[in-house]
CSV table of C-alpha atoms in Angstrom, one decimal:
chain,number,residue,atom,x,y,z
M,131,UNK,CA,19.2,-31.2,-39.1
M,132,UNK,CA,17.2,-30.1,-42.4
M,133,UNK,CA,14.1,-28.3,-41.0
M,134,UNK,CA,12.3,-30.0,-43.8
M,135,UNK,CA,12.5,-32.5,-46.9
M,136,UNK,CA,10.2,-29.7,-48.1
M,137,UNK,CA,11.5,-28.1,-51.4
M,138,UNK,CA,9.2,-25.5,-50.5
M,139,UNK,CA,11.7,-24.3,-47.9
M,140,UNK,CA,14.9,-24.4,-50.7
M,141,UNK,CA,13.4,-23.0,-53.8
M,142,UNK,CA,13.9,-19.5,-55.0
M,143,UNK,CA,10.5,-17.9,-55.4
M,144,UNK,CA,9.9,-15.4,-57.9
M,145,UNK,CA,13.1,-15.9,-60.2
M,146,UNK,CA,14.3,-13.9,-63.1
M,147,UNK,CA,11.7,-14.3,-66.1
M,148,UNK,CA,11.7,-13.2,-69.8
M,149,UNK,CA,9.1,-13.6,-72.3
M,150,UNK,CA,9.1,-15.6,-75.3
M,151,UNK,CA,9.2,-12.6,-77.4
M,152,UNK,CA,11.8,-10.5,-75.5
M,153,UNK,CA,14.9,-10.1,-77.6
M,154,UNK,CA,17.7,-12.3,-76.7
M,155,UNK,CA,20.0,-9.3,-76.1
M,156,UNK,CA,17.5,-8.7,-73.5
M,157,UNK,CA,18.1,-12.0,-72.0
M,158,UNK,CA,21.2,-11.9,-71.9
M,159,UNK,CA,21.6,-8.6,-70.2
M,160,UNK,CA,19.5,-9.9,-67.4
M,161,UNK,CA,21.5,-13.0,-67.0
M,162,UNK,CA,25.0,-10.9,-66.5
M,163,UNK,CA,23.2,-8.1,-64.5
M,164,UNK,CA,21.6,-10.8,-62.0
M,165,UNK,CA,24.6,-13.4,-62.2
M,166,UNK,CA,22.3,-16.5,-62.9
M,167,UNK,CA,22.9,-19.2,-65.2
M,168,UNK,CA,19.7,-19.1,-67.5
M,169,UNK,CA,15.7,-17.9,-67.7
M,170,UNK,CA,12.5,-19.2,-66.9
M,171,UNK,CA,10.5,-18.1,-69.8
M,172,UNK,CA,6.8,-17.4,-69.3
M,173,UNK,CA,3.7,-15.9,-70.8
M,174,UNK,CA,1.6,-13.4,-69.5
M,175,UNK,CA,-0.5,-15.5,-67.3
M,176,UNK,CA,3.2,-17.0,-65.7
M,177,UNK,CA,2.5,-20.3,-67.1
M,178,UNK,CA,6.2,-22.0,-67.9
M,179,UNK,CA,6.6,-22.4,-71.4
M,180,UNK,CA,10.5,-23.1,-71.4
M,181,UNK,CA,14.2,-22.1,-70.0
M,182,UNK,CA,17.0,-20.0,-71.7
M,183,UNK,CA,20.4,-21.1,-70.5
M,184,UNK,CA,23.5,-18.4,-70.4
M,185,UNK,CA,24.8,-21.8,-72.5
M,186,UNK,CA,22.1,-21.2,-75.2
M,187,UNK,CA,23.1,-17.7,-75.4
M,188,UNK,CA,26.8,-18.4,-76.1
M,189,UNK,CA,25.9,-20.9,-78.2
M,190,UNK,CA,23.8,-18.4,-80.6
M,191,UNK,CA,26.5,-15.5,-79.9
M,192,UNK,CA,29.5,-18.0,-81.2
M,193,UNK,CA,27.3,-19.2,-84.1
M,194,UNK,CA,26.5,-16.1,-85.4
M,195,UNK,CA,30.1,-15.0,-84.8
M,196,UNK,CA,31.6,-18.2,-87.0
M,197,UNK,CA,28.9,-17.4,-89.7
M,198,UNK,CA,29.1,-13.7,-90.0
M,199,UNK,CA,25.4,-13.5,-89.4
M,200,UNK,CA,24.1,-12.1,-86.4
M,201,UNK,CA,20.2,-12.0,-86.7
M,202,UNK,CA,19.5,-12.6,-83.4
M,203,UNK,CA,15.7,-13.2,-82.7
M,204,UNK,CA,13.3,-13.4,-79.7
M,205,UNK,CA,13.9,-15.4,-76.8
M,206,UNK,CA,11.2,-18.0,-77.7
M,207,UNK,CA,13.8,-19.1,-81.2
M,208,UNK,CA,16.3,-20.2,-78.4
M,209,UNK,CA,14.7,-21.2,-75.6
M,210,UNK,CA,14.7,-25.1,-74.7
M,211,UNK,CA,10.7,-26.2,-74.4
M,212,UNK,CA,11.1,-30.0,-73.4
M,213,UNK,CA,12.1,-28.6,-69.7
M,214,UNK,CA,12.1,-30.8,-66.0
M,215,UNK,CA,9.6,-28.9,-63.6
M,216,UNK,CA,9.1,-30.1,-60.0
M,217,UNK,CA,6.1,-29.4,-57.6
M,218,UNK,CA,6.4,-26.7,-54.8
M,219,UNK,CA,6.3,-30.1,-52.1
M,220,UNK,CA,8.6,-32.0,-54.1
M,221,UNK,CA,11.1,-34.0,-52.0
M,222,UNK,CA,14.7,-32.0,-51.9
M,223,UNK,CA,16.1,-35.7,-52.2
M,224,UNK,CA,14.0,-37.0,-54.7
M,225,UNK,CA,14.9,-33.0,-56.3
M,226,UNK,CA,18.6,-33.3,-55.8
M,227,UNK,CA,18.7,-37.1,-57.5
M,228,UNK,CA,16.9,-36.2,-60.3
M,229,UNK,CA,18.9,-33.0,-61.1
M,230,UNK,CA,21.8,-35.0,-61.2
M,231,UNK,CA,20.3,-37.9,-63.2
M,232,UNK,CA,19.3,-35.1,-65.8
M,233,UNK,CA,22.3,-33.1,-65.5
M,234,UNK,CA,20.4,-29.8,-64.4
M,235,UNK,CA,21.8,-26.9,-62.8
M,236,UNK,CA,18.3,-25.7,-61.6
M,237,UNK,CA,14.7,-26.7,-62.6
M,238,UNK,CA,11.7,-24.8,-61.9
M,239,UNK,CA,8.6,-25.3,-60.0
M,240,UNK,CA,5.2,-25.4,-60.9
M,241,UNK,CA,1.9,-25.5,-59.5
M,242,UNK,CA,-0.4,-26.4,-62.0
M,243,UNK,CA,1.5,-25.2,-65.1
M,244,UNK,CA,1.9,-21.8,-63.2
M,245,UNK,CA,6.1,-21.0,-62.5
M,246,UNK,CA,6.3,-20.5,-58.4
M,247,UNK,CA,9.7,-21.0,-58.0
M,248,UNK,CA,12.8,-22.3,-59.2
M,249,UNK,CA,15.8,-24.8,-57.6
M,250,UNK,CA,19.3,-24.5,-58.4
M,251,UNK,CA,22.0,-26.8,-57.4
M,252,UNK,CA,23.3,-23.9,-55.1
M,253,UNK,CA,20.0,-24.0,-53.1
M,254,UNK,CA,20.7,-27.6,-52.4
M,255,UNK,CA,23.7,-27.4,-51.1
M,256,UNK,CA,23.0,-25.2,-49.2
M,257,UNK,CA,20.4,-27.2,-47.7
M,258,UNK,CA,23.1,-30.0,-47.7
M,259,UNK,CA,25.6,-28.0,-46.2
M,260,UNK,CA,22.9,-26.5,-43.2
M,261,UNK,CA,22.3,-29.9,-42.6
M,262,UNK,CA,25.9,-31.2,-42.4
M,263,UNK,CA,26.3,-28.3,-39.5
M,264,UNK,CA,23.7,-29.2,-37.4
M,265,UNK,CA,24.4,-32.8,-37.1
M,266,UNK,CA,27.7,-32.5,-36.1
């Protein structure tokens, strides 16, 4: 059984962050070192300001590669600002439902505009899958 409908027991804490000035070359190298599908992006005082997906990279990549133009900026010209959060007590249900309904592969969490965590669709099923097991 799921020891909890708690999405504090399923969320990653601490993910990989960039700021909104980091280069996105410097983005990018942390999303193939880590092997993670994008970047919370934060400010000095860890308060969410947006997400950079390993799709916005390759987006701007190809672009610049079609156009012959490759100057790249900070992370904050790429980033995707209108972003899904969820709270630290959210229900993984309720979690799970809406990333689906919003075609998200992870969202982060906040507490009070401060990033705590993040949830990706792997974290879920492996909740999913844990709970599967023990009610066999």
């Amino acid at each position: 059984m799921l020891k909890s409908v708690d999405l504090l027991h399923y969320m990653q804490p601490d993910p990989e962050t960039v700021a909104p000035t980091d280069s996105l070359f410097k983005a990018m190298d942390i999303i193939l070192r880590e092997g993670i599908s994008g970047l919370c992006v934060v400010d000095q005082q860890h308060r969410l300001l947006g997400v950079l997906s390993e799709m916005d990279c390759l987006q701007t990549i190809l672009s610049c590669t079609y156009n012959d133009v490759c100057n790249l900026g900070s992370v904050a010209d790429y980033m995707t600002t209108d972003v899904d959060v969820v709270q630290r007590h959210a229900d993984v249900v309720n979690v799970a439902e809406l990333m689906l309904k919003n075609s998200r592969r992870r969202m982060p969490v906040v507490e009070n505009g401060i990033l705590v965590g993040q949830v990706t669709c792997r974290r879920l099923l492996r909740a999913v899958r844990d709970f599967n097991r023990n009610a066999v």
